[in-house]
CSV table of C-alpha atoms and ligand atoms in Angstrom, one decimal:
chain,number,residue,atom,x,y,z
A,19,MET,CA,-56.4,10.7,-154.7
A,20,SER,CA,-57.1,7.7,-152.4
A,21,PRO,CA,-56.4,4.2,-153.6
A,22,LEU,CA,-59.2,1.9,-154.6
A,23,PRO,CA,-60.6,-0.2,-151.7
A,24,PRO,CA,-58.9,-3.6,-151.3
A,25,ALA,CA,-60.8,-6.7,-152.5
A,26,PRO,CA,-62.9,-8.2,-149.8
A,27,SER,CA,-61.4,-11.1,-147.9
A,28,LYS,CA,-63.1,-14.0,-146.1
A,29,PHE,CA,-64.6,-13.1,-142.7
A,30,ALA,CA,-62.5,-15.7,-140.9
A,31,VAL,CA,-59.2,-14.2,-142.2
A,32,ALA,CA,-60.2,-10.6,-141.3
A,33,ALA,CA,-61.5,-11.8,-137.9
A,34,ARG,CA,-58.2,-13.4,-137.1
A,35,GLN,CA,-56.4,-10.1,-137.7
A,36,ALA,CA,-59.0,-8.3,-135.5
A,37,LEU,CA,-58.5,-10.8,-132.7
A,38,ALA,CA,-54.8,-10.1,-132.6
A,39,ASP,CA,-55.4,-6.5,-131.4
A,40,THR,CA,-56.1,-7.1,-127.7
A,41,GLY,CA,-56.3,-3.4,-126.8
A,42,ARG,CA,-59.2,-2.8,-129.3
A,43,ARG,CA,-60.9,-6.0,-128.2
A,44,HIS,CA,-60.8,-4.8,-124.6
A,45,ASN,CA,-62.2,-1.4,-125.4
A,46,LEU,CA,-65.0,-2.9,-127.6
A,47,SER,CA,-65.9,-5.6,-125.0
A,48,ARG,CA,-66.2,-3.0,-122.2
A,49,ALA,CA,-68.3,-0.7,-124.3
A,50,MET,CA,-70.6,-3.5,-125.5
A,51,ALA,CA,-71.1,-4.7,-121.9
A,52,ALA,CA,-72.3,-1.1,-121.0
A,53,LEU,CA,-74.6,-1.0,-124.0
A,54,ARG,CA,-76.1,-4.4,-123.1
A,55,ARG,CA,-76.8,-3.2,-119.6
A,56,ARG,CA,-78.4,0.0,-120.7
A,57,ARG,CA,-80.6,-1.6,-123.3
A,58,ALA,CA,-81.8,-4.3,-120.9
A,59,ALA,CA,-82.7,-1.7,-118.3
A,60,ALA,CA,-84.5,0.5,-120.7
A,61,THR,CA,-86.6,-2.3,-122.2
A,62,ALA,CA,-87.4,-3.9,-118.9
A,63,GLU,CA,-88.9,-0.7,-117.5
A,64,ALA,CA,-91.3,-0.4,-120.5
A,65,PRO,CA,-94.4,-2.3,-119.5
A,66,ASP,CA,-95.5,-2.9,-123.1
A,67,TRP,CA,-92.1,-3.6,-124.7
A,68,GLU,CA,-93.1,-7.0,-126.2
A,69,ARG,CA,-96.4,-5.5,-127.6
A,70,LEU,CA,-94.4,-2.6,-129.0
A,71,ARG,CA,-92.0,-5.0,-130.7
A,72,ARG,CA,-95.0,-6.8,-132.3
A,73,ALA,CA,-96.4,-3.4,-133.4
A,74,GLY,CA,-93.0,-2.4,-134.8
A,75,ARG,CA,-92.8,-5.6,-136.8
A,76,ALA,CA,-96.4,-5.0,-138.2
A,77,VAL,CA,-95.6,-1.4,-139.1
A,78,ARG,CA,-92.5,-2.3,-141.0
A,79,ASP,CA,-94.1,-5.3,-142.8
A,80,ARG,CA,-97.0,-3.2,-143.9
A,81,ALA,CA,-94.6,-0.6,-145.3
A,82,LEU,CA,-92.5,-3.2,-147.1
A,83,LEU,CA,-95.4,-5.1,-148.6
A,84,SER,CA,-96.8,-1.9,-150.2
A,85,LEU,CA,-93.4,-0.4,-150.9
A,86,ASP,CA,-94.2,0.5,-154.5
A,87,THR,CA,-97.2,2.6,-153.4
A,88,GLN,CA,-95.5,4.1,-150.4
A,89,LEU,CA,-92.5,5.3,-152.6
A,90,GLU,CA,-94.8,6.9,-155.2
A,91,THR,CA,-96.7,8.6,-152.4
A,92,LEU,CA,-93.4,9.8,-150.9
A,93,GLU,CA,-92.1,11.1,-154.2
A,94,GLN,CA,-95.3,13.0,-154.9
A,95,ALA,CA,-95.4,14.5,-151.4
A,96,VAL,CA,-91.7,15.6,-151.5
A,97,THR,CA,-92.1,17.1,-154.9
A,98,ASP,CA,-95.3,19.0,-153.8
A,99,ALA,CA,-93.3,20.4,-150.8
A,100,GLY,CA,-90.6,21.8,-153.1
A,101,GLY,CA,-88.0,19.0,-153.0
A,102,THR,CA,-86.5,17.1,-155.9
A,103,VAL,CA,-86.4,13.3,-155.9
A,104,HIS,CA,-83.7,11.2,-157.6
A,105,TRP,CA,-83.6,7.4,-157.9
A,106,ALA,CA,-80.4,5.4,-157.6
A,107,ALA,CA,-80.2,1.7,-158.4
A,108,THR,CA,-76.8,1.3,-156.9
A,109,GLY,CA,-74.5,2.9,-154.3
A,110,ALA,CA,-72.2,4.1,-157.0
A,111,GLU,CA,-75.1,5.8,-158.8
A,112,ALA,CA,-76.2,7.5,-155.5
A,113,ALA,CA,-72.7,8.8,-154.8
A,114,ARG,CA,-72.5,10.1,-158.4
A,115,ILE,CA,-75.8,11.9,-158.0
A,116,VAL,CA,-74.5,13.6,-154.8
A,117,ILE,CA,-71.2,14.6,-156.5
A,118,ASP,CA,-73.1,16.0,-159.5
A,119,LEU,CA,-75.3,18.1,-157.2
A,120,VAL,CA,-72.3,19.4,-155.3
A,121,ARG,CA,-70.5,20.3,-158.5
A,122,ALA,CA,-73.7,21.9,-159.9
A,123,GLY,CA,-73.7,24.1,-156.8
A,124,GLY,CA,-70.1,25.2,-157.6
A,125,GLN,CA,-68.8,23.8,-154.2
A,126,THR,CA,-65.7,21.9,-153.3
A,127,GLU,CA,-66.6,21.3,-149.7
A,128,VAL,CA,-69.7,19.8,-148.0
A,129,ILE,CA,-70.8,19.1,-144.4
A,130,LYS,CA,-71.7,15.5,-143.7
A,131,ALA,CA,-73.6,14.1,-140.8
A,132,PRO,CA,-72.8,10.4,-140.0
A,133,ALA,CA,-75.3,7.8,-141.3
A,134,PRO,CA,-75.0,4.1,-142.2
A,135,VAL,CA,-76.5,4.8,-145.6
A,136,LEU,CA,-73.8,7.3,-146.5
A,137,GLY,CA,-71.2,4.6,-145.6
A,138,GLU,CA,-73.1,2.1,-147.7
A,139,ILE,CA,-72.7,4.2,-150.8
A,140,GLY,CA,-69.0,4.8,-150.1
A,141,LEU,CA,-69.6,8.6,-150.1
A,142,GLU,CA,-66.4,9.5,-148.2
A,143,ARG,CA,-64.1,8.0,-150.7
A,144,ALA,CA,-66.2,9.1,-153.7
A,145,LEU,CA,-66.1,12.7,-152.5
A,146,GLU,CA,-62.4,12.4,-151.9
A,147,ARG,CA,-61.8,11.1,-155.4
A,148,ALA,CA,-63.9,13.9,-156.8
A,149,GLY,CA,-61.8,16.5,-155.0
A,150,ILE,CA,-64.6,17.5,-152.6
A,151,ALA,CA,-63.7,17.9,-148.9
A,152,ALA,CA,-66.1,16.6,-146.3
A,153,VAL,CA,-66.5,18.4,-142.9
A,154,HIS,CA,-67.8,15.9,-140.3
A,155,THR,CA,-70.4,16.9,-137.8
A,156,GLY,CA,-69.8,13.8,-135.7
A,157,LEU,CA,-66.8,13.3,-133.4
A,158,GLY,CA,-66.6,9.5,-134.1
A,159,GLU,CA,-66.4,10.0,-137.9
A,160,LEU,CA,-63.8,12.7,-137.5
A,161,VAL,CA,-61.7,10.4,-135.3
A,162,LEU,CA,-61.9,7.7,-138.0
A,163,HIS,CA,-60.9,10.2,-140.6
A,164,LEU,CA,-57.9,11.4,-138.6
A,165,ALA,CA,-56.8,7.9,-137.9
A,166,GLY,CA,-57.1,6.9,-141.6
A,167,GLU,CA,-59.5,4.2,-140.9
A,168,ASP,CA,-62.0,3.4,-143.7
A,169,HIS,CA,-64.6,1.6,-141.7
A,170,PRO,CA,-66.4,2.2,-138.4
A,171,ALA,CA,-66.1,-0.3,-135.5
A,172,HIS,CA,-69.9,0.1,-135.0
A,173,PHE,CA,-72.4,1.7,-137.4
A,174,LEU,CA,-73.8,4.1,-134.8
A,175,LEU,CA,-70.7,4.6,-132.7
A,176,PRO,CA,-67.9,4.6,-135.3
A,177,ALA,CA,-64.9,5.1,-132.9
A,178,ILE,CA,-66.2,3.0,-130.0
A,179,HIS,CA,-63.1,0.8,-130.2
A,180,ARG,CA,-60.8,3.7,-129.3
A,181,ASP,CA,-60.3,4.9,-125.8
A,182,ARG,CA,-60.1,8.6,-124.6
A,183,ALA,CA,-56.3,8.6,-124.6
A,184,GLU,CA,-56.1,7.4,-128.2
A,185,ILE,CA,-58.7,10.0,-129.3
A,186,HIS,CA,-56.8,12.7,-127.4
A,187,ARG,CA,-53.5,11.8,-129.1
A,188,LEU,CA,-55.2,11.8,-132.5
A,189,LEU,CA,-56.8,15.2,-132.0
A,190,VAL,CA,-53.6,16.8,-130.7
A,191,ARG,CA,-51.4,15.3,-133.5
A,192,ARG,CA,-53.7,15.5,-136.5
A,193,LEU,CA,-56.2,18.3,-136.0
A,194,PRO,CA,-54.6,21.7,-136.6
A,195,GLY,CA,-55.0,24.2,-133.8
A,196,VAL,CA,-55.7,21.7,-131.0
A,197,PRO,CA,-53.5,22.5,-128.0
A,198,GLU,CA,-51.2,19.9,-126.4
A,199,GLU,CA,-52.6,20.7,-122.9
A,200,LEU,CA,-56.1,19.5,-123.9
A,201,GLY,CA,-57.6,17.2,-121.3
A,202,THR,CA,-59.0,13.7,-121.9
A,203,ASP,CA,-62.5,14.5,-120.6
A,204,PRO,CA,-65.1,13.6,-123.3
A,205,ALA,CA,-66.8,17.0,-123.0
A,206,GLU,CA,-63.4,18.7,-123.4
A,207,LEU,CA,-62.5,16.6,-126.5
A,208,ALA,CA,-65.9,17.4,-128.1
A,209,ASP,CA,-65.4,21.1,-127.4
A,210,ALA,CA,-62.0,21.1,-129.0
A,211,VAL,CA,-63.4,19.6,-132.1
A,212,ARG,CA,-66.3,22.0,-132.2
A,213,ALA,CA,-63.9,25.0,-131.9
A,214,GLN,CA,-61.8,23.7,-134.8
A,215,THR,CA,-64.6,22.8,-137.2
A,216,ARG,CA,-67.2,25.5,-136.3
A,217,GLU,CA,-66.1,28.0,-139.0
A,218,ARG,CA,-66.2,25.4,-141.7
A,219,LEU,CA,-69.6,24.1,-140.6
A,220,LEU,CA,-71.1,27.6,-140.5
A,221,SER,CA,-69.8,28.6,-143.9
A,222,ALA,CA,-70.8,25.4,-145.8
A,223,ARG,CA,-73.2,25.8,-148.6
A,224,ILE,CA,-74.2,22.2,-149.1
A,225,ALA,CA,-74.9,19.4,-146.5
A,226,VAL,CA,-75.3,15.7,-147.0
A,227,ILE,CA,-77.3,13.7,-144.6
A,228,GLY,CA,-78.9,10.2,-144.2
A,229,PRO,CA,-82.3,10.5,-142.5
A,230,ALA,CA,-83.5,7.5,-140.5
A,231,PHE,CA,-87.0,7.4,-141.9
A,232,ALA,CA,-89.4,9.1,-144.3
A,233,VAL,CA,-93.1,9.5,-143.7
A,234,ALA,CA,-94.8,8.7,-147.1
A,235,GLU,CA,-98.1,10.6,-146.4
A,236,THR,CA,-96.5,14.0,-145.9
A,237,GLY,CA,-93.0,13.5,-147.5
A,238,THR,CA,-91.4,14.3,-144.1
A,239,LEU,CA,-87.8,13.2,-143.4
A,240,VAL,CA,-86.9,12.2,-139.9
A,241,LEU,CA,-83.5,12.3,-138.1
A,242,PRO,CA,-83.3,11.0,-134.5
A,243,GLU,CA,-79.8,11.6,-133.0
A,244,GLY,CA,-77.9,11.7,-129.8
A,245,ASP,CA,-75.7,14.9,-130.2
A,246,GLY,CA,-77.6,17.2,-132.5
A,247,GLY,CA,-74.7,17.4,-135.0
A,248,GLY,CA,-77.1,16.7,-137.9
A,249,ARG,CA,-79.2,19.8,-137.1
A,250,VAL,CA,-76.4,22.0,-138.4
A,251,CYS,CA,-77.1,20.4,-141.8
A,252,LEU,CA,-80.8,21.4,-141.6
A,253,THR,CA,-80.2,25.0,-140.7
A,254,VAL,CA,-77.1,26.6,-142.2
A,255,PRO,CA,-76.5,25.3,-145.7
A,256,GLU,CA,-78.4,26.5,-148.8
A,257,THR,CA,-78.7,23.0,-150.3
A,258,LEU,CA,-79.6,19.9,-148.4
A,259,ILE,CA,-78.9,16.5,-150.0
A,260,CYS,CA,-80.6,13.5,-148.3
A,261,VAL,CA,-79.8,9.9,-149.1
A,262,LEU,CA,-82.4,7.4,-148.0
A,263,GLY,CA,-82.7,3.6,-148.5
A,264,ILE,CA,-86.1,2.8,-150.1
A,265,ASP,CA,-86.8,0.4,-147.1
A,266,GLN,CA,-86.8,3.3,-144.7
A,267,VAL,CA,-90.2,4.5,-145.5
A,268,VAL,CA,-93.1,4.4,-143.1
A,269,PRO,CA,-96.6,5.0,-144.4
A,270,SER,CA,-97.9,7.5,-141.8
A,271,TRP,CA,-97.1,9.5,-138.6
A,272,ARG,CA,-98.9,6.9,-136.5
A,273,ASP,CA,-96.4,4.3,-137.8
A,274,LEU,CA,-93.5,6.7,-137.1
A,275,GLU,CA,-94.7,7.0,-133.5
A,276,VAL,CA,-94.1,3.3,-133.0
A,277,VAL,CA,-90.6,3.1,-134.5
A,278,LEU,CA,-89.6,6.3,-132.6
A,279,GLN,CA,-90.5,4.5,-129.3
A,280,LEU,CA,-88.5,1.4,-130.2
A,281,LEU,CA,-85.4,3.0,-131.6
A,282,PRO,CA,-83.9,4.9,-128.6
A,283,ARG,CA,-84.5,2.1,-126.1
A,284,ALA,CA,-83.0,-0.5,-128.4
A,285,ALA,CA,-80.1,1.6,-129.7
A,286,ALA,CA,-78.8,3.4,-126.6
A,287,GLY,CA,-81.0,2.4,-123.7
A,288,GLU,CA,-82.7,5.8,-123.8
A,289,ARG,CA,-86.4,6.5,-123.2
A,290,MET,CA,-86.4,8.9,-126.2
A,291,SER,CA,-83.8,10.2,-128.7
A,292,PRO,CA,-82.3,13.5,-127.3
A,293,TYR,CA,-82.9,15.2,-130.7
A,294,VAL,CA,-85.5,14.3,-133.3
A,295,SER,CA,-85.5,16.6,-136.4
A,296,THR,CA,-88.2,16.4,-139.0
A,297,TRP,CA,-88.4,18.5,-142.2
A,298,THR,CA,-90.7,18.5,-145.2
A,299,GLY,CA,-89.4,19.9,-148.5
A,300,VAL,CA,-88.3,23.5,-148.3
A,301,SER,CA,-89.7,26.5,-146.5
A,302,GLU,CA,-89.1,30.2,-147.3
A,303,HIS,CA,-86.6,31.8,-144.9
A,304,ASP,CA,-86.2,28.7,-142.8
A,305,GLY,CA,-83.4,26.2,-143.5
A,306,PRO,CA,-82.0,25.2,-146.8
A,307,ALA,CA,-83.6,26.7,-150.0
A,308,ARG,CA,-83.1,23.5,-152.0
A,309,MET,CA,-83.7,20.0,-150.9
A,310,HIS,CA,-82.8,16.8,-152.9
A,311,LEU,CA,-83.8,13.3,-151.9
A,312,VAL,CA,-81.8,10.4,-153.3
A,313,LEU,CA,-83.8,7.2,-153.0
A,314,LEU,CA,-81.4,4.2,-152.9
A,315,ASP,CA,-82.2,0.6,-154.0
A,316,ASN,CA,-78.8,-1.1,-154.0
A,317,GLY,CA,-80.1,-4.6,-153.8
A,318,ARG,CA,-83.2,-3.9,-151.6
A,319,THR,CA,-85.8,-4.9,-154.3
A,320,ALA,CA,-83.9,-8.2,-154.8
A,321,MET,CA,-84.1,-8.8,-151.1
A,322,LEU,CA,-87.8,-8.0,-151.0
A,323,ALA,CA,-88.4,-10.8,-153.5
A,324,ASP,CA,-86.9,-13.4,-151.1
A,325,ARG,CA,-89.7,-14.6,-148.8
A,326,VAL,CA,-87.4,-15.4,-145.9
A,327,GLY,CA,-84.6,-12.9,-146.4
A,328,ARG,CA,-87.0,-9.9,-146.8
A,329,SER,CA,-87.6,-9.7,-143.1
A,330,ALA,CA,-84.1,-8.1,-142.8
A,331,LEU,CA,-85.6,-5.0,-144.6
A,332,ARG,CA,-87.6,-4.4,-141.4
A,333,CYS,CA,-84.3,-3.2,-139.8
A,334,ILE,CA,-84.5,0.2,-138.2
A,335,ARG,CA,-80.6,0.4,-137.7
A,336,CYS,CA,-80.8,0.4,-133.9
A,337,ALA,CA,-77.7,-1.8,-133.6
A,338,ALA,CA,-79.1,-3.7,-130.6
A,339,CYS,CA,-78.0,-6.9,-132.2
A,340,LEU,CA,-74.3,-5.9,-132.1
A,341,PRO,CA,-73.5,-5.9,-128.4
A,342,VAL,CA,-75.2,-9.2,-127.8
A,343,CYS,CA,-73.4,-11.0,-130.6
A,344,PRO,CA,-70.3,-13.0,-129.3
A,345,VAL,CA,-68.7,-12.9,-132.7
A,346,TYR,CA,-69.1,-9.1,-133.2
A,347,GLU,CA,-68.0,-8.3,-129.7
A,348,ARG,CA,-64.7,-10.0,-130.3
A,349,THR,CA,-64.0,-8.8,-133.9
A,350,GLY,CA,-65.7,-5.4,-134.3
A,351,GLY,CA,-66.9,-3.8,-137.5
A,352,ALA,CA,-63.6,-3.9,-139.5
A,353,ALA,CA,-63.8,-7.7,-140.0
A,354,TYR,CA,-67.3,-7.5,-141.5
A,355,ALA,CA,-66.2,-4.6,-143.7
A,356,ALA,CA,-63.2,-6.6,-145.0
A,357,ALA,CA,-65.7,-9.3,-146.0
A,358,GLY,CA,-67.5,-6.7,-148.2
A,359,GLY,CA,-69.9,-5.6,-145.5
A,360,GLY,CA,-69.2,-1.8,-145.7
A,361,GLU,CA,-70.6,-0.1,-142.7
A,362,LEU,CA,-73.1,-2.7,-141.6
A,363,SER,CA,-71.6,-5.1,-139.2
A,364,GLY,CA,-72.7,-7.6,-136.6
A,365,PRO,CA,-75.7,-9.9,-137.2
A,366,ILE,CA,-77.5,-7.4,-139.4
A,367,GLY,CA,-74.4,-7.0,-141.6
A,368,ALA,CA,-74.1,-10.8,-141.9
A,369,VAL,CA,-77.7,-11.1,-143.3
A,370,TRP,CA,-77.7,-7.8,-145.2
A,371,THR,CA,-74.5,-7.9,-147.2
A,372,PRO,CA,-74.9,-11.4,-148.7
A,373,GLN,CA,-78.4,-10.5,-149.8
A,374,THR,CA,-77.6,-7.1,-151.4
A,375,ARG,CA,-74.3,-8.3,-153.0
A,376,GLY,CA,-75.0,-11.9,-153.7
A,377,VAL,CA,-73.2,-15.0,-152.4
A,378,ASP,CA,-71.0,-15.7,-155.4
A,379,GLY,CA,-68.0,-14.0,-153.9
A,380,ALA,CA,-66.1,-16.0,-151.2
A,381,ALA,CA,-66.1,-13.0,-148.9
A,382,GLU,CA,-69.8,-12.3,-149.0
A,383,ALA,CA,-70.5,-16.1,-148.8
A,384,SER,CA,-68.5,-16.3,-145.6
A,385,LEU,CA,-70.7,-13.8,-143.7
A,386,PRO,CA,-73.7,-16.1,-143.0
A,387,PHE,CA,-71.2,-18.3,-141.2
A,388,ALA,CA,-70.0,-15.5,-139.0
A,389,SER,CA,-72.4,-16.5,-136.2
A,390,THR,CA,-72.7,-19.1,-133.5
A,391,LEU,CA,-76.5,-19.1,-134.1
A,392,CYS,CA,-77.0,-18.6,-130.3
A,393,GLY,CA,-80.1,-16.6,-131.1
A,394,ALA,CA,-79.4,-13.5,-128.9
A,395,CYS,CA,-79.7,-11.1,-131.9
A,396,GLY,CA,-83.2,-12.3,-132.7
A,397,ASP,CA,-84.2,-12.0,-129.1
A,398,VAL,CA,-83.3,-8.4,-128.8
A,399,CYS,CA,-84.3,-7.1,-132.2
A,400,PRO,CA,-87.1,-4.5,-131.7
A,401,VAL,CA,-88.8,-5.4,-134.9
A,402,GLU,CA,-88.6,-9.2,-134.3
A,403,ILE,CA,-86.3,-10.1,-137.2
A,404,ASP,CA,-85.5,-13.8,-136.9
A,405,ILE,CA,-81.8,-13.2,-137.7
A,406,PRO,CA,-80.6,-16.7,-137.0
A,407,GLY,CA,-83.4,-18.1,-139.3
A,408,VAL,CA,-82.2,-15.8,-142.1
A,409,LEU,CA,-78.6,-16.8,-141.5
A,410,VAL,CA,-79.5,-20.5,-141.9
A,411,HIS,CA,-81.5,-19.7,-145.0
A,412,LEU,CA,-78.5,-17.8,-146.5
A,413,ARG,CA,-76.1,-20.7,-145.6
A,414,GLY,CA,-78.4,-22.9,-147.7
A,415,LYS,CA,-78.1,-20.4,-150.6
A,416,VAL,CA,-74.3,-20.4,-150.3
A,417,VAL,CA,-74.3,-24.3,-150.5
A,418,GLN,CA,-76.7,-24.1,-153.5
A,419,ALA,CA,-74.4,-21.6,-155.3
A,420,ARG,CA,-71.3,-23.9,-154.6
A,421,ARG,CA,-73.2,-26.9,-156.0
A,422,SER,CA,-73.5,-25.2,-159.4
A,423,LEU,CA,-69.8,-24.3,-159.7
A,424,PRO,CA,-68.0,-26.1,-162.6
A,425,VAL,CA,-65.2,-27.1,-160.3
A,426,PRO,CA,-66.6,-28.0,-156.9
A,427,PRO,CA,-64.6,-26.6,-153.9
A,428,PRO,CA,-62.5,-29.2,-151.9
A,429,GLU,CA,-64.9,-29.2,-148.9
A,430,MET,CA,-67.7,-30.3,-151.2
A,431,VAL,CA,-65.5,-33.0,-152.8
A,432,LEU,CA,-64.7,-34.3,-149.3
A,433,MET,CA,-68.4,-34.3,-148.3
A,434,ARG,CA,-69.4,-36.0,-151.5
A,435,THR,CA,-66.8,-38.7,-151.0
A,436,LEU,CA,-67.9,-39.2,-147.4
A,437,ALA,CA,-71.6,-39.5,-148.6
A,438,TRP,CA,-70.5,-42.1,-151.1
A,439,ALA,CA,-68.6,-44.1,-148.5
A,440,MET,CA,-71.4,-43.9,-146.0
A,441,SER,CA,-74.2,-44.9,-148.4
A,442,ASP,CA,-73.1,-48.6,-148.5
A,443,ARG,CA,-72.4,-50.7,-145.4
A,444,ARG,CA,-69.3,-52.5,-146.8
A,445,ARG,CA,-67.8,-49.3,-148.0
A,446,TYR,CA,-68.6,-47.6,-144.7
A,447,GLU,CA,-67.0,-50.3,-142.6
A,448,SER,CA,-63.9,-50.5,-144.8
A,449,THR,CA,-63.5,-46.7,-144.6
A,450,LEU,CA,-64.0,-46.8,-140.8
A,451,ARG,CA,-61.3,-49.5,-140.3
A,452,ARG,CA,-58.8,-47.6,-142.4
A,453,GLY,CA,-59.8,-44.2,-140.8
A,454,VAL,CA,-59.3,-45.6,-137.3
A,455,ARG,CA,-55.9,-47.0,-138.1
A,456,TRP,CA,-54.8,-43.8,-139.7
A,457,ALA,CA,-56.1,-41.6,-137.0
A,458,ARG,CA,-54.5,-43.6,-134.2
A,459,LEU,CA,-51.1,-43.1,-136.0
A,460,LEU,CA,-51.6,-39.4,-135.5
A,461,ALA,CA,-52.5,-39.6,-131.8
A,462,ARG,CA,-50.3,-38.7,-128.9
A,463,ASP,CA,-51.5,-39.6,-125.4
A,464,GLY,CA,-54.9,-40.3,-126.7
A,465,ARG,CA,-55.4,-36.9,-128.5
A,466,ILE,CA,-54.9,-35.8,-132.0
A,467,GLN,CA,-53.7,-32.2,-132.0
A,468,ARG,CA,-53.6,-31.6,-135.8
A,469,LEU,CA,-55.4,-33.3,-138.6
A,470,PRO,CA,-53.8,-33.0,-142.1
A,471,GLY,CA,-55.2,-31.1,-145.1
A,472,LEU,CA,-58.7,-29.8,-145.1
A,473,LEU,CA,-59.6,-31.8,-142.0
A,474,GLY,CA,-57.1,-29.6,-140.2
A,475,LYS,CA,-59.9,-27.0,-139.8
A,476,TRP,CA,-61.4,-29.3,-137.2
A,477,THR,CA,-58.3,-29.2,-135.0
A,478,GLU,CA,-57.6,-25.5,-135.5
A,479,ALA,CA,-59.3,-24.7,-132.2
A,480,ARG,CA,-59.5,-28.0,-130.4
A,481,ASP,CA,-58.0,-31.5,-130.0
A,482,LEU,CA,-59.7,-34.6,-131.3
A,483,PRO,CA,-59.9,-37.6,-129.0
A,484,ALA,CA,-58.2,-40.7,-130.7
A,485,PRO,CA,-60.8,-43.2,-131.8
A,486,PRO,CA,-60.9,-46.5,-129.9
A,487,ARG,CA,-58.9,-49.4,-131.5
A,488,ASP,CA,-62.0,-51.5,-131.7
A,489,PRO,CA,-65.0,-49.2,-132.7
A,490,PHE,CA,-68.4,-49.7,-131.1
A,491,ARG,CA,-69.9,-50.9,-134.4
A,492,PHE,CA,-67.6,-54.0,-134.5
A,493,ARG,CA,-68.0,-54.8,-130.8
A,494,TRP,CA,-71.8,-54.6,-131.1
A,495,ARG,CA,-71.7,-57.1,-134.0
A,496,ARG,CA,-69.6,-59.5,-131.9
A,497,ARG,CA,-71.7,-59.3,-128.7
B,524,SF4,S1,-81.5,-6.3,-137.1
B,524,SF4,FE1,-82.9,-5.6,-135.5
B,524,SF4,S2,-81.5,-5.4,-133.7
B,524,SF4,FE2,-80.2,-5.4,-135.5
B,524,SF4,S3,-79.9,-3.3,-136.1
B,524,SF4,FE3,-81.7,-4.0,-137.3
B,524,SF4,S4,-83.5,-3.5,-136.0
B,524,SF4,FE4,-81.7,-3.3,-134.7
């Protein structure tokens, strides 16, 4: 049985650990630069990209503002097509529903296609604790599993922080049956994995999958993907379990047409997704005989109630905001996961997690500050989410939450003391005189390298110039 996950830590602490791993940083930085180039080229060649973005925003807003109706329509359509709909208020409840369905089918093994929503509900660990083995259809997920890593570096490309040589070593050492002489060519690595997992994939009775969208009017589920691994789940098993966030509904096929044009260009710099699978309920003699749809809330309705924060629900999980973020590019997904972010990392993780988990915990409250507010994420988002605006809004919420604490944090005590001193001229000037004298005692060659106590955060990454002996304010008065 695997241990319980560690308590989340503040983002800054986790980021410091990530920064110490220079090899991973190098791999991630190189991969992100390539993704940036590909996305920029793919969006530049689309003549109507900005119009498409506006249309995507409108489609997503329309779906979210009528979400109750869309979900009822979807439930009815899925049921009419022979599927069964389950509702889960939390991630734990969704994972329990999946486990109950697997046990009801008398199975101890499932096949699982990678999807951010399955990471969000902690399915991998929940299955493990329930004694159910998961066979991965994606190479990236398998690599993480073999390496014993709990969280992906990137929510679409889980093992992007590992280079070919590392992946080769992991496969040879940890995947039974892989020969030592295996080459490091990506196609060869993928073939070796297929050869080892094919039997288990073909004999599985139950599959778990996280579709990207659901079309409410027909109850159709949609899975765009790059490698077609998810298609195994739609053909071989007898039972298909789909987990879908309630925000991922689009009203009609016309709306789907818009998001399917935005997603591949923003996600991978491709004109269209190499594989797009769609399925509606069950069909006789074609694919799984039973289909379950688990609709997951997990904080989404609370997010919908926030006029500013709700725009994050437009997200189509393209991950375009990750490679352009200077914070994500240096830290990778593990730092966001350590701050309670689960699978979602980068700018979208920094606005999603504090909204779904609240900002009372120090770790979640640290995420809106994991940004330079440079605005690059908002500029590339294909559905025009103003991520920097939401981050600032959430920072305000964190401050509000701190104000109501019975014992205010030291930073707030310091700020209140400064506000008190600065609200009166005499007090201010007296504080200034003492501050200057004290600061000059700490200076060496005109620079202060380390301030004491809480002020030390200022000098963690830079020096402070020593203040002049005679501050401007006093000189001005004497002029
Ligand atoms: S916030 Fe925008 S750019 Fe980031 S993953 Fe979501 S849709 Fe893509």
